[in-house]
Amino acid sequence: MKRFFKPIEKEGSAKKPSLSPSKNGAENGDALPEVDVKKEPLKFLTWNANSLLLRVKSNWPEFSNFVSNLDPDVIAIQEVRMPAAGSKGAPKKPGELKDDTSPSREEKQILMRALSSPPFGNYHVWWSLADTKYAGTALLVKKCLRPLKVSFSLDGTVSKHEPDGRVILAEFETLRILNTYAPNNGWKDEENSFQRRRKWDKRLLEFVVQSSDKPLIWCGDLNVSHEDIDVSHPEFFSAAKMNGYVPPNKEDCGQPGFTLAERKRFGAILKEGRLVDAYRYLHKEKDMECGFSWSGNPIGKYRGKRMRIDYFIVSEKLKERVAECEIHGKGIELEGFYGSDHCPVSLQLSEGCKEDK
């Protein structure tokens, strides 16, 4: 979620923890090492890292321990905030990390070293990156799993990446996994605010309707809180304004991610795509301690103000297999957030029937 209240930390150099270059993907035609192959992932993790490099420098031991204990098959990361490869003025390569300058080589080395250390060395990694340190996504898949295809746009084109690296789509034998970082709605009816988000939601709706041939798990920072139960203080978020500005359309008023217009569109995506919010499917009641995935700055007016904007959305045909869906952070002091303003969210599926495989 866009941070409109919190200054961005300085990303200086540090002697800390690289992943083997992201040419680890089946879509690149690389030979993968021999391992016992599983057909279907069952455990998933999503996390908006709010700069993966900063997390590596500051919070990696704790996050690594968390991942080791959870042992997910797939890890979806948003807000990687690492620039795509390509020198100034040249075409970018959004599937690769920038390393054509001394600072970028150092940052890539720090990140790659962290991602090649336990437990992350057990995963193949795919990137979709912006031109600058903005947005971007990553998908880590255990080496015992072999995606049939990995693509980076909502139209399924392997070589094409969405602007700002907001999509990674992995297809397995029995299901698809969609990792997205939805653009923030912003505060005004401008090209990079309301209009951009409307176009995004329209394309997501088209995608889920057209992709019903195989069960879908859609995860990531979706930048929307669907119902009042999904925010800590509905009245606060409904009345939120930026510099006193009030949009002419009442449905666009309020906190980005909690405007009525966004919530209605999200509801339409779920309905038309025959999708289920996995967390809310299992957790019917509001949980003021552990029920939100994003938390405001502990200092200032957003202290204690929290939203659930990170999701696992599954096809209706998968809902009976949803065994667990948990939010792993709690409290207004950001326990379990590992330095980000978002905490990890996990999903566990039960084994499918043999005929489903």
Short mmCIF file of C-alpha atoms in Angstrom, two decimals:
data_model
loop_
_atom_site.label_atom_id
_atom_site.label_comp_id
_atom_site.label_asym_id
_atom_site.label_seq_id
_atom_site.Cartn_x
_atom_site.Cartn_y
_atom_site.Cartn_z
CA MET A 1 0.00 0.00 0.00
CA LYS A 2 1.26 3.49 -0.79
CA ARG A 3 2.87 5.07 2.22
CA PHE A 4 1.45 8.54 2.48
CA PHE A 5 2.55 9.14 6.06
CA LYS A 6 5.85 7.36 6.56
CA PRO A 7 9.24 8.59 5.28
CA ILE A 8 11.12 6.08 3.15
CA GLU A 9 14.16 4.61 4.83
CA LYS A 10 17.56 5.30 3.30
CA GLU A 11 18.87 2.36 1.33
CA GLY A 12 22.57 2.60 1.99
CA SER A 13 25.18 -0.08 1.53
CA ALA A 14 25.62 -2.77 4.12
CA LYS A 15 27.77 -5.81 4.67
CA LYS A 16 24.99 -8.33 4.70
CA PRO A 17 23.45 -10.75 2.87
CA SER A 18 22.40 -13.21 -3.87
CA LEU A 19 20.19 -15.69 -5.47
CA SER A 20 21.40 -17.25 -8.50
CA PRO A 21 20.30 -14.92 -11.25
CA SER A 22 16.62 -15.07 -11.93
CA LYS A 23 17.16 -17.15 -15.01
CA ASN A 24 15.94 -19.99 -12.85
CA GLY A 25 12.64 -20.21 -14.61
CA ALA A 26 11.01 -22.87 -16.66
CA GLU A 27 9.93 -20.10 -19.02
CA ASN A 28 13.58 -19.43 -19.85
CA GLY A 29 14.18 -22.99 -20.98
CA ASP A 30 16.90 -23.58 -18.38
CA ALA A 31 17.71 -27.10 -17.28
CA LEU A 32 16.57 -27.56 -13.69
CA PRO A 33 18.47 -29.83 -11.30
CA GLU A 34 17.15 -33.30 -10.60
CA VAL A 35 14.86 -33.31 -7.55
CA ASP A 36 11.81 -35.27 -6.44
CA VAL A 37 9.02 -33.47 -8.26
CA LYS A 38 5.67 -32.60 -6.65
CA LYS A 39 2.74 -31.90 -8.96
CA GLU A 40 0.88 -29.43 -6.78
CA PRO A 41 1.86 -26.78 -4.19
CA LEU A 42 -0.17 -26.90 -0.98
CA LYS A 43 1.28 -24.19 1.26
CA PHE A 44 1.61 -20.56 0.23
CA LEU A 45 2.92 -17.31 1.70
CA THR A 46 2.40 -13.72 0.56
CA TRP A 47 4.16 -10.63 1.88
CA ASN A 48 4.55 -7.01 0.87
CA ALA A 49 8.17 -6.47 1.91
CA ASN A 50 8.18 -2.66 1.49
CA SER A 51 11.67 -2.95 -0.10
CA LEU A 52 13.17 -6.42 -0.13
CA LEU A 53 16.68 -5.00 0.08
CA LEU A 54 15.88 -3.13 3.29
CA ARG A 55 14.37 -6.27 4.77
CA VAL A 56 17.50 -8.24 3.88
CA LYS A 57 19.69 -5.63 5.54
CA SER A 58 17.61 -5.23 8.66
CA ASN A 59 15.20 -8.12 9.29
CA TRP A 60 16.48 -11.15 7.40
CA PRO A 61 17.41 -13.51 10.26
CA GLU A 62 13.95 -13.19 11.80
CA PHE A 63 12.12 -13.53 8.49
CA SER A 64 14.32 -16.48 7.46
CA ASN A 65 13.47 -18.25 10.70
CA PHE A 66 9.78 -17.60 10.13
CA VAL A 67 9.95 -19.06 6.60
CA SER A 68 11.95 -22.06 7.80
CA ASN A 69 9.31 -22.88 10.38
CA LEU A 70 6.36 -22.33 8.03
CA ASP A 71 8.04 -24.12 5.09
CA PRO A 72 5.80 -22.81 2.29
CA ASP A 73 5.88 -24.29 -1.20
CA VAL A 74 5.40 -20.88 -2.81
CA ILE A 75 6.35 -17.40 -1.58
CA ALA A 76 4.82 -14.35 -3.28
CA ILE A 77 6.50 -11.00 -2.57
CA GLN A 78 5.31 -7.53 -3.49
CA GLU A 79 7.03 -4.15 -3.36
CA VAL A 80 10.43 -5.65 -4.10
CA ARG A 81 11.61 -2.18 -5.08
CA MET A 82 14.68 -3.32 -7.00
CA PRO A 83 15.29 -1.80 -10.46
CA ALA A 84 15.23 -3.88 -13.63
CA ALA A 85 18.42 -4.61 -15.56
CA GLY A 86 19.36 -2.24 -18.36
CA SER A 87 21.64 0.76 -18.62
CA LYS A 88 20.36 4.32 -18.79
CA GLY A 89 18.50 4.95 -22.03
CA ALA A 90 18.52 1.25 -22.99
CA PRO A 91 15.52 -1.12 -22.95
CA LYS A 92 14.95 -2.67 -19.53
CA LYS A 93 14.86 -6.36 -18.67
CA PRO A 94 12.19 -6.59 -15.96
CA GLY A 95 12.95 -10.25 -15.28
CA GLU A 96 16.51 -9.47 -14.16
CA LEU A 97 18.06 -7.34 -11.42
CA LYS A 98 20.03 -4.24 -12.42
CA ASP A 99 23.83 -4.67 -12.11
CA ASP A 100 25.42 -2.25 -14.58
CA THR A 101 26.70 0.21 -11.97
CA SER A 102 28.82 -0.31 -8.90
CA PRO A 103 25.99 0.47 -6.42
CA SER A 104 23.52 -1.76 -8.28
CA ARG A 105 26.02 -4.64 -8.40
CA GLU A 106 26.58 -4.34 -4.67
CA GLU A 107 22.84 -4.29 -3.94
CA LYS A 108 22.22 -7.24 -6.22
CA GLN A 109 25.01 -9.18 -4.50
CA ILE A 110 23.52 -8.48 -1.06
CA LEU A 111 20.09 -9.63 -2.19
CA MET A 112 21.31 -12.68 -4.06
CA ARG A 113 23.42 -13.85 -1.16
CA ALA A 114 20.40 -13.66 1.13
CA LEU A 115 18.21 -15.58 -1.30
CA SER A 116 20.77 -18.32 -1.78
CA SER A 117 21.08 -18.93 1.97
CA PRO A 118 18.77 -21.31 3.89
CA PRO A 119 15.87 -21.71 3.50
CA PHE A 120 15.64 -19.65 0.31
CA GLY A 121 18.23 -21.69 -1.58
CA ASN A 122 15.53 -24.36 -1.86
CA TYR A 123 13.50 -22.12 -4.19
CA HIS A 124 13.61 -20.98 -7.79
CA VAL A 125 12.92 -17.27 -8.15
CA TRP A 126 11.14 -15.24 -10.81
CA TRP A 127 11.21 -11.44 -10.90
CA SER A 128 9.04 -8.77 -12.44
CA LEU A 129 10.59 -5.38 -11.80
CA ALA A 130 9.98 -1.70 -12.47
CA ASP A 131 12.53 0.55 -14.14
CA THR A 132 13.34 2.21 -10.81
CA LYS A 133 13.19 1.28 -7.12
CA TYR A 134 9.42 1.14 -7.17
CA ALA A 135 6.78 -1.59 -6.92
CA GLY A 136 7.92 -4.93 -8.41
CA THR A 137 7.11 -8.53 -7.50
CA ALA A 138 8.93 -11.81 -6.96
CA LEU A 139 7.75 -15.40 -6.88
CA LEU A 140 9.72 -18.13 -5.11
CA VAL A 141 8.74 -21.72 -5.88
CA LYS A 142 10.29 -24.78 -4.26
CA LYS A 143 12.61 -26.67 -6.59
CA CYS A 144 10.54 -29.82 -6.15
CA LEU A 145 7.71 -28.05 -7.98
CA ARG A 146 7.82 -27.42 -11.72
CA PRO A 147 5.53 -24.71 -13.09
CA LEU A 148 4.28 -25.55 -16.57
CA LYS A 149 4.52 -21.86 -17.42
CA VAL A 150 5.42 -18.59 -15.72
CA SER A 151 4.22 -15.32 -17.24
CA PHE A 152 4.23 -11.69 -16.18
CA SER A 153 1.08 -10.08 -17.51
CA LEU A 154 -2.66 -10.50 -17.17
CA ASP A 155 -2.89 -11.56 -20.79
CA GLY A 156 -0.55 -14.50 -20.11
CA THR A 157 2.26 -13.38 -22.40
CA VAL A 158 5.54 -14.85 -21.16
CA SER A 159 7.85 -12.17 -22.53
CA LYS A 160 5.64 -9.19 -21.67
CA HIS A 161 5.71 -7.67 -18.18
CA GLU A 162 3.02 -5.47 -16.67
CA PRO A 163 4.09 -1.85 -16.05
CA ASP A 164 5.94 -1.57 -12.72
CA GLY A 165 6.25 -5.36 -12.45
CA ARG A 166 2.88 -5.89 -10.78
CA VAL A 167 2.07 -9.44 -11.96
CA ILE A 168 3.59 -12.92 -11.87
CA LEU A 169 1.39 -15.82 -12.95
CA ALA A 170 2.55 -19.42 -12.47
CA GLU A 171 0.63 -22.33 -13.94
CA PHE A 172 0.85 -25.81 -12.46
CA GLU A 173 -0.79 -29.04 -13.53
CA THR A 174 -3.82 -28.57 -11.25
CA LEU A 175 -3.98 -24.81 -10.57
CA ARG A 176 -2.67 -21.33 -11.28
CA ILE A 177 -1.08 -18.90 -8.82
CA LEU A 178 -1.44 -15.18 -9.48
CA ASN A 179 0.79 -12.82 -7.49
CA THR A 180 -0.23 -9.16 -7.86
CA TYR A 181 0.68 -5.81 -6.39
CA ALA A 182 -2.38 -3.68 -7.10
CA PRO A 183 -1.80 0.02 -7.77
CA ASN A 184 -2.91 2.32 -4.99
CA ASN A 185 -6.15 4.16 -5.72
CA GLY A 186 -4.73 7.52 -4.68
CA TRP A 187 -6.82 10.49 -3.63
CA LYS A 188 -7.88 12.20 -6.87
CA ASP A 189 -9.50 11.43 -10.22
CA GLU A 190 -6.21 11.61 -12.10
CA GLU A 191 -4.41 9.34 -14.56
CA ASN A 192 -2.12 7.85 -11.89
CA SER A 193 -4.82 7.56 -9.24
CA PHE A 194 -8.51 6.72 -9.66
CA GLN A 195 -8.23 6.18 -13.42
CA ARG A 196 -5.27 3.81 -13.15
CA ARG A 197 -7.00 1.74 -10.48
CA ARG A 198 -10.27 1.53 -12.45
CA LYS A 199 -8.37 0.18 -15.47
CA TRP A 200 -6.53 -2.32 -13.26
CA ASP A 201 -9.76 -3.60 -11.71
CA LYS A 202 -11.39 -3.91 -15.13
CA ARG A 203 -8.49 -6.00 -16.42
CA LEU A 204 -8.50 -8.19 -13.29
CA LEU A 205 -12.21 -8.85 -13.78
CA GLU A 206 -11.61 -9.83 -17.39
CA PHE A 207 -8.72 -12.09 -16.37
CA VAL A 208 -10.57 -14.05 -13.67
CA VAL A 209 -13.62 -14.55 -15.89
CA GLN A 210 -11.50 -15.79 -18.80
CA SER A 211 -9.29 -18.03 -16.62
CA SER A 212 -11.98 -20.27 -15.18
CA ASP A 213 -10.69 -23.39 -16.97
CA LYS A 214 -8.32 -24.12 -14.07
CA PRO A 215 -8.57 -23.33 -10.32
CA LEU A 216 -6.94 -20.06 -9.34
CA ILE A 217 -5.12 -18.89 -6.21
CA TRP A 218 -4.83 -15.10 -6.37
CA CYS A 219 -2.63 -13.54 -3.71
CA GLY A 220 -0.71 -10.42 -2.87
CA ASP A 221 -1.22 -6.83 -1.80
CA LEU A 222 -4.59 -6.16 -3.43
CA ASN A 223 -4.82 -2.68 -1.89
CA VAL A 224 -8.49 -2.95 -0.93
CA SER A 225 -10.40 -3.74 2.25
CA HIS A 226 -13.64 -5.34 1.13
CA GLU A 227 -15.93 -4.88 4.13
CA ASP A 228 -16.11 -2.81 7.32
CA ILE A 229 -14.88 -5.87 9.22
CA ASP A 230 -11.62 -5.64 7.25
CA VAL A 231 -10.50 -2.36 8.82
CA SER A 232 -9.92 -1.44 12.45
CA HIS A 233 -11.73 1.91 12.32
CA PRO A 234 -14.31 2.10 9.50
CA GLU A 235 -15.42 5.64 10.34
CA PHE A 236 -11.84 6.95 10.33
CA PHE A 237 -11.03 5.40 6.96
CA SER A 238 -14.35 6.42 5.39
CA ALA A 239 -13.78 10.07 6.35
CA ALA A 240 -10.08 10.24 5.45
CA LYS A 241 -9.00 13.12 3.19
CA MET A 242 -5.76 14.35 1.66
CA ASN A 243 -5.25 18.08 2.28
CA GLY A 244 -8.99 18.56 2.66
CA TYR A 245 -9.78 17.48 -0.92
CA VAL A 246 -13.19 15.85 -1.45
CA PRO A 247 -13.74 13.94 -4.74
CA PRO A 248 -16.91 14.96 -6.62
CA ASN A 249 -18.17 11.35 -6.65
CA LYS A 250 -19.07 10.24 -3.13
CA GLU A 251 -18.08 6.66 -3.91
CA ASP A 252 -14.49 7.83 -4.42
CA CYS A 253 -14.27 9.48 -1.00
CA GLY A 254 -12.19 8.10 1.84
CA GLN A 255 -8.99 6.21 2.43
CA PRO A 256 -7.43 4.67 -0.69
CA GLY A 257 -8.29 0.99 -0.43
CA PHE A 258 -11.53 1.67 1.44
CA THR A 259 -13.55 3.80 -0.96
CA LEU A 260 -16.97 2.45 -1.83
CA ALA A 261 -16.07 2.39 -5.53
CA GLU A 262 -13.04 0.14 -4.97
CA ARG A 263 -14.92 -2.15 -2.63
CA LYS A 264 -17.79 -2.57 -5.09
CA ARG A 265 -15.42 -3.40 -7.93
CA PHE A 266 -13.59 -5.92 -5.77
CA GLY A 267 -16.89 -7.55 -4.86
CA ALA A 268 -17.77 -7.79 -8.55
CA ILE A 269 -14.43 -9.48 -9.30
CA LEU A 270 -15.11 -12.10 -6.63
CA LYS A 271 -18.69 -12.68 -7.78
CA GLU A 272 -18.09 -12.80 -11.52
CA GLY A 273 -14.91 -14.84 -11.13
CA ARG A 274 -16.57 -17.26 -8.67
CA LEU A 275 -13.85 -16.58 -6.14
CA VAL A 276 -13.70 -16.88 -2.36
CA ASP A 277 -11.76 -14.81 0.19
CA ALA A 278 -9.93 -17.65 1.97
CA TYR A 279 -9.26 -15.78 5.21
CA ARG A 280 -12.84 -14.58 5.62
CA TYR A 281 -14.14 -18.03 4.66
CA LEU A 282 -12.47 -19.41 7.80
CA HIS A 283 -12.57 -16.33 10.07
CA LYS A 284 -16.07 -14.88 10.23
CA GLU A 285 -15.58 -12.48 13.14
CA LYS A 286 -13.56 -9.28 13.42
CA ASP A 287 -10.20 -9.81 15.16
CA MET A 288 -8.76 -6.54 16.48
CA GLU A 289 -5.48 -8.20 17.45
CA CYS A 290 -4.59 -10.42 14.48
CA GLY A 291 -7.14 -9.63 11.77
CA PHE A 292 -5.28 -6.99 9.74
CA SER A 293 -2.29 -7.25 7.40
CA TRP A 294 -1.34 -3.57 7.11
CA SER A 295 -0.75 -1.19 9.99
CA GLY A 296 -0.24 2.55 10.12
CA ASN A 297 2.79 4.27 11.53
CA PRO A 298 2.88 3.70 15.30
CA ILE A 299 3.59 7.45 15.62
CA GLY A 300 0.95 9.92 14.49
CA LYS A 301 -2.72 9.87 13.58
CA TYR A 302 -2.47 6.46 11.91
CA ARG A 303 -1.31 4.76 15.09
CA GLY A 304 -3.51 1.74 15.66
CA LYS A 305 -5.27 2.19 12.32
CA ARG A 306 -5.10 -1.09 10.42
CA MET A 307 -6.46 -2.68 7.26
CA ARG A 308 -6.64 -6.13 5.73
CA ILE A 309 -5.43 -5.56 2.19
CA ASP A 310 -3.26 -8.67 1.65
CA TYR A 311 -5.22 -11.71 0.53
CA PHE A 312 -5.50 -15.24 -0.67
CA ILE A 313 -8.44 -15.45 -3.05
CA VAL A 314 -9.30 -18.93 -4.33
CA SER A 315 -11.67 -20.40 -6.88
CA GLU A 316 -14.92 -21.72 -5.41
CA LYS A 317 -13.91 -25.22 -6.47
CA LEU A 318 -10.93 -24.95 -4.08
CA LYS A 319 -12.73 -23.57 -1.04
CA GLU A 320 -13.43 -26.97 0.55
CA ARG A 321 -9.68 -27.59 0.46
CA VAL A 322 -8.82 -24.40 2.39
CA ALA A 323 -7.45 -25.85 5.62
CA GLU A 324 -5.80 -22.72 7.05
CA CYS A 325 -5.41 -19.06 6.15
CA GLU A 326 -3.59 -16.98 8.73
CA ILE A 327 -2.38 -13.41 9.18
CA HIS A 328 0.97 -13.59 10.94
CA GLY A 329 1.30 -10.10 12.43
CA LYS A 330 -0.50 -8.61 15.37
CA GLY A 331 -0.93 -5.51 17.47
CA ILE A 332 -0.27 -1.85 16.83
CA GLU A 333 3.47 -2.25 17.47
CA LEU A 334 3.85 -4.30 14.25
CA GLU A 335 4.87 -7.59 15.83
CA GLY A 336 5.52 -10.14 13.08
CA PHE A 337 5.81 -7.51 10.33
CA TYR A 338 9.60 -7.95 9.97
CA GLY A 339 10.24 -4.27 9.34
CA SER A 340 7.53 -3.79 6.72
CA ASP A 341 4.17 -2.10 7.21
CA HIS A 342 2.59 -5.35 5.98
CA CYS A 343 2.80 -8.73 7.66
CA PRO A 344 2.94 -12.13 5.95
CA VAL A 345 -0.27 -14.05 5.22
CA SER A 346 -0.31 -17.81 4.62
CA LEU A 347 -2.63 -20.36 3.03
CA GLN A 348 -2.70 -24.13 3.49
CA LEU A 349 -4.64 -26.42 1.17
CA SER A 350 -5.56 -29.99 1.96
CA GLU A 351 -4.57 -32.73 -0.47
CA GLY A 352 -6.76 -32.88 -3.55
CA CYS A 353 -8.62 -35.96 -4.73
CA LYS A 354 -6.69 -38.15 -7.14
CA GLU A 355 -9.17 -37.43 -9.91
CA ASP A 356 -8.44 -33.70 -9.43
CA LYS A 357 -4.78 -34.30 -10.11
#
